[in-house]
Amino acid sequence: MAEFLTHHVQDLQALCHPQLRHLSTALATACRALHSEIDFTLAGLETLARVFDPPVSPRSPAREQGFLSSDPDLELLLSKISTVNHLLSSLEKKVLKSLQETVTRHNLALPSVAMAPQPAARPLAMQNFEVKVGKSQRAALTVDVESGTVTVTKRGSGSLEEVIPHGKILQLIKYQSVQSKVRLVCARENQKSLSRDFIFPSARKREAFCQLLQLMKIQHSNLDEPEIISVYVGTWNMGSTPPPRSLASWLTSRGLGRTQDETTACIPHDIYVIGTQENSLGDHQWVEFLCASLKTLMAIDYRVVALQCLWSIKMVVLVKPEHQRRISHVHTSSVKTGIANTLGNKGAVGVSFLFNGTSFGFINCHLASGSEKTHRRNQNYSDILHSLALGDKRLGGFDLTLRFTHLFWLGDLNYRLDMDVQDILTHIVKKEFQALLAVDQLNLEREKNKVFLRFSEGDISFPPTYRYERGTRDTYVWQKSKPTGMRINVPSWCDRILWKSHPETHVVCNSYGCTDDIVTSDHSPVFATFEVGVTSQFVPKEAPGSSPEALACIEWESIEVILKTTSRSKCYIEFHSYCLEEMQRSGENTFQSCDIPGFLKLGWSCKHLPVLNPILPDLEYLGDQHLLLSIKGVESCESYGECCLALRSAIGSTAQQFETFLFHRGEETGSVRGWMRVRVPRGRCGTRERLYEWISFEEEDAEPAAEPAMCPQPPPQRLRSRPRSLPEPATGYTNPAYFIFEGIPNAWLPGPGDTPKKQAESPAGGQRCRSPAGPRVPLSSEEEPWCGRPRCGPPSPSRGHALSPRRVGQHKRPKSAVLTRDTVGLGDCSLYMASQLGQLDQVSPQGRGDRQEVPLRQTHPVLEPPPRPCREGSRPLGKRGALGALDLETQPPPPADLQPARM
């Protein structure tokens, strides 16, 4: 039959040939069962058509002339099929139109822009704070942002004590030991300063007061470009349902956790980044709703910077109108991580841009769900890092987390709690969140260096945001019936906001919490607000070297790298920075050692490292710049790891030590350390205080650190803690590479159950930086740089610096925790590393006596600059980096419990 139809039937008209009557009969018989199926389908379609239109008799379209069948059954079948096709096509258009009209008229409908009020920009009203002055005296502080004054009024008498203009406020000191206490340092007419302490009713009131003073400084600074902006980041899994009519609590950071005080909740932010998952609304409809909501709340018509969507995953970036001209180089991207990485139900969307001279990156993701799919979520994270195309294309070879000054990662990460559900509910009722955070999968995976290396997250003081019963926030629905059986979804902190910034940059998380009144989804919306330092666009007026003016330069004394690799290839270093005209590269490494399997040690001397010349010699400009380093193989030109170094702490006449970690494609691949200095011409060393540097932290009753006997005692001084613009130092060890290379005794290593102690490590990747206590003054070429290098005293235990210190997982784990993936040991160390550490047990537990160790300076003297004599007034040892400042062979090490004091 197939052969006959192929060779003899040329068109449909031939089917009417009498010789094919048996074929017609066979087709009619075969399609007899199809009649009933089509009748059933047609009846349903006709019923559905009556919902959208008045009843009409379906008419089949006219058939082509000559298309006739000799069998009436076949003719009827063709007519029915044509009718079904016609109904389907018509219904598709009617259903889409009806859905759009229904959503618009829904009681949860989105307010249109036309409905939104058109208020003028509201001035910030004066705010009053009740404070205590001295031991018992009560007073009132009135902050008038518009006029730029702070008024102090005594309670009881009601008399006005003092009016302090913003220009007279020199410094604001926030006490660490008393969270509600603040010190105001003001200038007097006789060129002396006056300090006054105020105690607020709560820490939140103190934060609100400090934010208002910060806003006052910004508004009255008369700067052409901003130095500090506020960024709002929100994430919400909407559960495929329309949102409520109002999102006020979410957009003003009110609810549970660390929230904004009512006096500052309605201060508009400069940038809003709203990420959603399972968002069933149309893209433009969602943007219009957000803009209308912000206009209602803040009386500002925000501008859309970018909208990036992947199925139901959406991210919107909005900015104040006055900042729109400052936004440039906007890039968007998306990655699918669903089934076989082809479905967009799971994945991520990203947006990046430049705000003047500061680069921002934002990633909103929805990772794999299910308590048992931790490894799958880790893989989703890795796939996103590998595939998301954001930022400067010239930095495409660098790890995504290093391409931006500030990178914010938000979304439904879907990491769960490894604990029995009844125990979880008990801890939630008692608000024992620390016990739950100890078994949080995200914290556990970060502790193992599997995901989000060197990211930060605010303190979680709000209950798990998933899985609530819709319509209420009083009940968690943790059971879900599925065809495969009953599924358990334990309450968890699925919705998270993390960030990672370049070293020595200013970023402060002012709030981190969730709403308690938006109940349309089984997830609660989560918010976080940030105070972020930004830089201006610097453009050289003339080409470098075109004038006789001296140029700044970046010089290297030595660089040492330890890589996790089995390769033995020669390597070179690439240097990238926006302060350089083009990429620079070093020569091949001058030293190489592979004594430890799985690790490669490389070294470069100053002769094989290039002198880098920034395009501008200004100290203020260079203090905001960073260098990206990439370690590449000579043969393959592939990167073994990348890192970021800040130039700020290296500015001065003497070389400064740096040490940080190497990353590649989201994984830690090694560590790099060395000595560098940034020389600035004498006449270009003046700089001014940043707006965010006039607020600092201080311990109220801190004692001066004890100096080693070898160095002269410096004058007693009050020790200031780390400025809030710098993150807290990391703690602990997780990788023994440096221990093995440098022979650190095993007794100094913390056990698996020990709580790591605070180390004198510098912030943001191990780099040290200054801690200003007041306005900066010009630096002459003969003065000490911002961060001095002590050359005396015993070596610190941190000489054996780990490749990646622990930063999470410090919570006490409850007995009810069920951890199936716990590993005993030191992070991701190999079995060989563990065996090598075991061999070090022969060393004296006090770290003294005969030891089998090879100090770094003995084997590679080129990596260390010549020692300098100890001077009077040198800085205490607490500010030095991870490497010791004295040879291990010339001075016995301290006991294991000795920790250097930190300023």
mmCIF file of N, CA and C in Angstrom, residues 323-393:
data_model
loop_
_atom_site.group_PDB
_atom_site.id
_atom_site.type_symbol
_atom_site.label_atom_id
_atom_site.label_comp_id
_atom_site.label_asym_id
_atom_site.label_seq_id
_atom_site.Cartn_x
_atom_site.Cartn_y
_atom_site.Cartn_z
ATOM 1 N N HIS A 323 20.412 60.196 40.211
ATOM 2 C CA HIS A 323 21.537 59.282 40.010
ATOM 3 C C HIS A 323 21.518 58.617 38.634
ATOM 4 N N GLN A 324 20.504 58.859 37.861
ATOM 5 C CA GLN A 324 20.381 58.145 36.590
ATOM 6 C C GLN A 324 21.565 58.432 35.672
ATOM 7 N N ARG A 325 22.062 59.644 35.674
ATOM 8 C CA ARG A 325 23.202 59.991 34.817
ATOM 9 C C ARG A 325 24.507 59.366 35.303
ATOM 10 N N ARG A 326 24.519 58.921 36.553
ATOM 11 C CA ARG A 326 25.726 58.311 37.108
ATOM 12 C C ARG A 326 25.814 56.823 36.811
ATOM 13 N N ILE A 327 24.756 56.247 36.291
ATOM 14 C CA ILE A 327 24.717 54.816 35.978
ATOM 15 C C ILE A 327 25.196 54.600 34.548
ATOM 16 N N SER A 328 26.124 53.670 34.371
ATOM 17 C CA SER A 328 26.628 53.364 33.029
ATOM 18 C C SER A 328 27.031 51.899 32.968
ATOM 19 N N HIS A 329 27.344 51.440 31.761
ATOM 20 C CA HIS A 329 27.831 50.081 31.527
ATOM 21 C C HIS A 329 26.905 49.034 32.160
ATOM 22 N N VAL A 330 25.622 49.139 31.842
ATOM 23 C CA VAL A 330 24.638 48.195 32.386
ATOM 24 C C VAL A 330 24.698 46.890 31.590
ATOM 25 N N HIS A 331 24.839 45.781 32.288
ATOM 26 C CA HIS A 331 24.835 44.465 31.664
ATOM 27 C C HIS A 331 23.829 43.567 32.376
ATOM 28 N N THR A 332 23.179 42.694 31.622
ATOM 29 C CA THR A 332 22.242 41.731 32.188
ATOM 30 C C THR A 332 22.553 40.347 31.634
ATOM 31 N N SER A 333 22.188 39.336 32.409
ATOM 32 C CA SER A 333 22.453 37.962 31.991
ATOM 33 C C SER A 333 21.553 37.036 32.782
ATOM 34 N N SER A 334 21.398 35.808 32.295
ATOM 35 C CA SER A 334 20.592 34.797 33.000
ATOM 36 C C SER A 334 21.190 33.424 32.736
ATOM 37 N N VAL A 335 20.935 32.506 33.667
ATOM 38 C CA VAL A 335 21.446 31.135 33.591
ATOM 39 C C VAL A 335 20.333 30.189 34.028
ATOM 40 N N LYS A 336 20.101 29.127 33.245
ATOM 41 C CA LYS A 336 19.125 28.105 33.598
ATOM 42 C C LYS A 336 19.832 26.960 34.318
ATOM 43 N N THR A 337 19.273 26.555 35.443
ATOM 44 C CA THR A 337 19.836 25.426 36.183
ATOM 45 C C THR A 337 18.775 24.379 36.485
ATOM 46 N N GLY A 338 17.654 24.402 35.742
ATOM 47 C CA GLY A 338 16.623 23.391 35.922
ATOM 48 C C GLY A 338 17.101 22.039 35.413
ATOM 49 N N ILE A 339 16.160 21.165 35.064
ATOM 50 C CA ILE A 339 16.500 19.826 34.610
ATOM 51 C C ILE A 339 17.456 19.908 33.427
ATOM 52 N N ALA A 340 18.611 19.262 33.565
ATOM 53 C CA ALA A 340 19.658 19.235 32.537
ATOM 54 C C ALA A 340 20.125 20.632 32.159
ATOM 55 N N ASN A 341 19.944 21.599 33.068
ATOM 56 C CA ASN A 341 20.331 23.002 32.828
ATOM 57 C C ASN A 341 19.677 23.576 31.579
ATOM 58 N N THR A 342 18.472 23.085 31.272
ATOM 59 C CA THR A 342 17.744 23.588 30.104
ATOM 60 C C THR A 342 16.421 24.230 30.488
ATOM 61 N N LEU A 343 15.909 23.982 31.685
ATOM 62 C CA LEU A 343 14.655 24.577 32.119
ATOM 63 C C LEU A 343 14.931 25.774 33.010
ATOM 64 N N GLY A 344 14.128 26.804 32.813
ATOM 65 C CA GLY A 344 14.319 28.046 33.557
ATOM 66 C C GLY A 344 13.483 28.161 34.807
ATOM 67 N N ASN A 345 12.869 27.057 35.256
ATOM 68 C CA ASN A 345 12.149 27.134 36.528
ATOM 69 C C ASN A 345 13.104 27.338 37.699
ATOM 70 N N LYS A 346 14.353 26.931 37.511
ATOM 71 C CA LYS A 346 15.406 27.203 38.479
ATOM 72 C C LYS A 346 16.560 27.850 37.711
ATOM 73 N N GLY A 347 17.266 28.745 38.396
ATOM 74 C CA GLY A 347 18.365 29.440 37.733
ATOM 75 C C GLY A 347 18.619 30.778 38.384
ATOM 76 N N ALA A 348 19.176 31.702 37.620
ATOM 77 C CA ALA A 348 19.557 33.001 38.175
ATOM 78 C C ALA A 348 19.506 34.063 37.089
ATOM 79 N N VAL A 349 19.258 35.281 37.525
ATOM 80 C CA VAL A 349 19.346 36.464 36.667
ATOM 81 C C VAL A 349 20.322 37.431 37.329
ATOM 82 N N GLY A 350 21.046 38.178 36.511
ATOM 83 C CA GLY A 350 22.049 39.094 37.039
ATOM 84 C C GLY A 350 22.012 40.441 36.358
ATOM 85 N N VAL A 351 22.370 41.473 37.095
ATOM 86 C CA VAL A 351 22.470 42.846 36.586
ATOM 87 C C VAL A 351 23.747 43.448 37.151
ATOM 88 N N SER A 352 24.517 44.114 36.312
ATOM 89 C CA SER A 352 25.716 44.816 36.770
ATOM 90 C C SER A 352 25.766 46.187 36.116
ATOM 91 N N PHE A 353 26.413 47.132 36.796
ATOM 92 C CA PHE A 353 26.551 48.483 36.252
ATOM 93 C C PHE A 353 27.621 49.215 37.041
ATOM 94 N N LEU A 354 28.013 50.359 36.522
ATOM 95 C CA LEU A 354 28.934 51.271 37.205
ATOM 96 C C LEU A 354 28.143 52.429 37.786
ATOM 97 N N PHE A 355 28.372 52.714 39.061
ATOM 98 C CA PHE A 355 27.859 53.945 39.666
ATOM 99 C C PHE A 355 29.063 54.868 39.809
ATOM 100 N N ASN A 356 29.192 55.826 38.885
ATOM 101 C CA ASN A 356 30.411 56.620 38.756
ATOM 102 C C ASN A 356 31.600 55.680 38.617
ATOM 103 N N GLY A 357 32.500 55.637 39.607
ATOM 104 C CA GLY A 357 33.669 54.778 39.477
ATOM 105 C C GLY A 357 33.583 53.480 40.252
ATOM 106 N N THR A 358 32.415 53.142 40.780
ATOM 107 C CA THR A 358 32.238 51.935 41.593
ATOM 108 C C THR A 358 31.370 50.944 40.846
ATOM 109 N N SER A 359 31.828 49.698 40.765
ATOM 110 C CA SER A 359 31.072 48.667 40.042
ATOM 111 C C SER A 359 30.209 47.867 41.010
ATOM 112 N N PHE A 360 28.978 47.618 40.582
ATOM 113 C CA PHE A 360 28.010 46.861 41.365
ATOM 114 C C PHE A 360 27.562 45.646 40.561
ATOM 115 N N GLY A 361 27.343 44.550 41.265
ATOM 116 C CA GLY A 361 26.764 43.357 40.666
ATOM 117 C C GLY A 361 25.668 42.817 41.573
ATOM 118 N N PHE A 362 24.568 42.377 40.973
ATOM 119 C CA PHE A 362 23.443 41.821 41.718
ATOM 120 C C PHE A 362 23.009 40.522 41.044
ATOM 121 N N ILE A 363 22.837 39.470 41.840
ATOM 122 C CA ILE A 363 22.423 38.160 41.323
ATOM 123 C C ILE A 363 21.227 37.684 42.136
ATOM 124 N N ASN A 364 20.152 37.373 41.443
ATOM 125 C CA ASN A 364 18.942 36.819 42.069
ATOM 126 C C ASN A 364 18.769 35.403 41.547
ATOM 127 N N CYS A 365 18.678 34.423 42.459
ATOM 128 C CA CYS A 365 18.644 33.038 42.026
ATOM 129 C C CYS A 365 17.528 32.271 42.727
ATOM 130 N N HIS A 366 17.163 31.149 42.128
ATOM 131 C CA HIS A 366 16.230 30.174 42.713
ATOM 132 C C HIS A 366 16.882 28.809 42.511
ATOM 133 N N LEU A 367 17.411 28.247 43.610
ATOM 134 C CA LEU A 367 18.162 27.002 43.528
ATOM 135 C C LEU A 367 17.256 25.801 43.766
ATOM 136 N N ALA A 368 17.817 24.623 43.580
ATOM 137 C CA ALA A 368 17.056 23.378 43.683
ATOM 138 C C ALA A 368 16.436 23.243 45.062
ATOM 139 N N SER A 369 15.213 22.699 45.102
ATOM 140 C CA SER A 369 14.485 22.546 46.358
ATOM 141 C C SER A 369 14.649 21.130 46.893
ATOM 142 N N GLY A 370 14.293 20.966 48.172
ATOM 143 C CA GLY A 370 14.384 19.659 48.809
ATOM 144 C C GLY A 370 15.499 19.602 49.825
ATOM 145 N N SER A 371 15.202 19.056 51.005
ATOM 146 C CA SER A 371 16.203 19.006 52.073
ATOM 147 C C SER A 371 17.409 18.171 51.685
ATOM 148 N N GLU A 372 17.185 17.153 50.853
ATOM 149 C CA GLU A 372 18.258 16.220 50.536
ATOM 150 C C GLU A 372 19.122 16.671 49.361
ATOM 151 N N LYS A 373 18.824 17.809 48.755
ATOM 152 C CA LYS A 373 19.511 18.220 47.540
ATOM 153 C C LYS A 373 20.551 19.308 47.796
ATOM 154 N N THR A 374 21.281 19.184 48.874
ATOM 155 C CA THR A 374 22.319 20.170 49.172
ATOM 156 C C THR A 374 23.392 20.178 48.090
ATOM 157 N N HIS A 375 23.830 19.001 47.668
ATOM 158 C CA HIS A 375 24.869 18.942 46.630
ATOM 159 C C HIS A 375 24.368 19.564 45.335
ATOM 160 N N ARG A 376 23.098 19.345 45.007
ATOM 161 C CA ARG A 376 22.546 19.934 43.787
ATOM 162 C C ARG A 376 22.527 21.456 43.879
ATOM 163 N N ARG A 377 22.228 21.990 45.048
ATOM 164 C CA ARG A 377 22.254 23.440 45.217
ATOM 165 C C ARG A 377 23.676 23.979 45.076
ATOM 166 N N ASN A 378 24.623 23.258 45.645
ATOM 167 C CA ASN A 378 26.014 23.674 45.477
ATOM 168 C C ASN A 378 26.409 23.695 44.004
ATOM 169 N N GLN A 379 25.931 22.698 43.255
ATOM 170 C CA GLN A 379 26.236 22.651 41.827
ATOM 171 C C GLN A 379 25.549 23.792 41.084
ATOM 172 N N ASN A 380 24.312 24.129 41.481
ATOM 173 C CA ASN A 380 23.633 25.282 40.888
ATOM 174 C C ASN A 380 24.458 26.547 41.083
ATOM 175 N N TYR A 381 24.967 26.731 42.280
ATOM 176 C CA TYR A 381 25.792 27.907 42.578
ATOM 177 C C TYR A 381 27.022 27.943 41.674
ATOM 178 N N SER A 382 27.672 26.790 41.516
ATOM 179 C CA SER A 382 28.860 26.736 40.655
ATOM 180 C C SER A 382 28.499 27.025 39.209
ATOM 181 N N ASP A 383 27.390 26.471 38.721
ATOM 182 C CA ASP A 383 26.970 26.712 37.335
ATOM 183 C C ASP A 383 26.679 28.192 37.090
ATOM 184 N N ILE A 384 26.083 28.840 38.068
ATOM 185 C CA ILE A 384 25.780 30.267 37.921
ATOM 186 C C ILE A 384 27.071 31.072 37.829
ATOM 187 N N LEU A 385 28.031 30.752 38.681
ATOM 188 C CA LEU A 385 29.317 31.462 38.635
ATOM 189 C C LEU A 385 30.011 31.261 37.294
ATOM 190 N N HIS A 386 29.918 30.063 36.751
ATOM 191 C CA HIS A 386 30.624 29.767 35.501
ATOM 192 C C HIS A 386 29.969 30.444 34.307
ATOM 193 N N SER A 387 28.637 30.552 34.309
ATOM 194 C CA SER A 387 27.910 30.900 33.083
ATOM 195 C C SER A 387 27.356 32.313 33.059
ATOM 196 N N LEU A 388 27.231 32.966 34.201
ATOM 197 C CA LEU A 388 26.630 34.299 34.214
ATOM 198 C C LEU A 388 27.627 35.307 33.647
ATOM 199 N N ALA A 389 27.232 35.991 32.579
ATOM 200 C CA ALA A 389 28.111 36.936 31.885
ATOM 201 C C ALA A 389 27.777 38.354 32.337
ATOM 202 N N LEU A 390 28.533 38.850 33.311
ATOM 203 C CA LEU A 390 28.300 40.186 33.854
ATOM 204 C C LEU A 390 29.638 40.916 33.972
ATOM 205 N N GLY A 391 29.552 42.235 34.076
ATOM 206 C CA GLY A 391 30.737 43.040 34.319
ATOM 207 C C GLY A 391 31.551 43.304 33.066
ATOM 208 N N ASP A 392 32.708 43.876 33.289
ATOM 209 C CA ASP A 392 33.626 44.239 32.212
ATOM 210 C C ASP A 392 34.090 42.981 31.484
ATOM 211 N N LYS A 393 33.973 42.995 30.163
ATOM 212 C CA LYS A 393 34.377 41.825 29.380
ATOM 213 C C LYS A 393 35.869 41.551 29.496
#
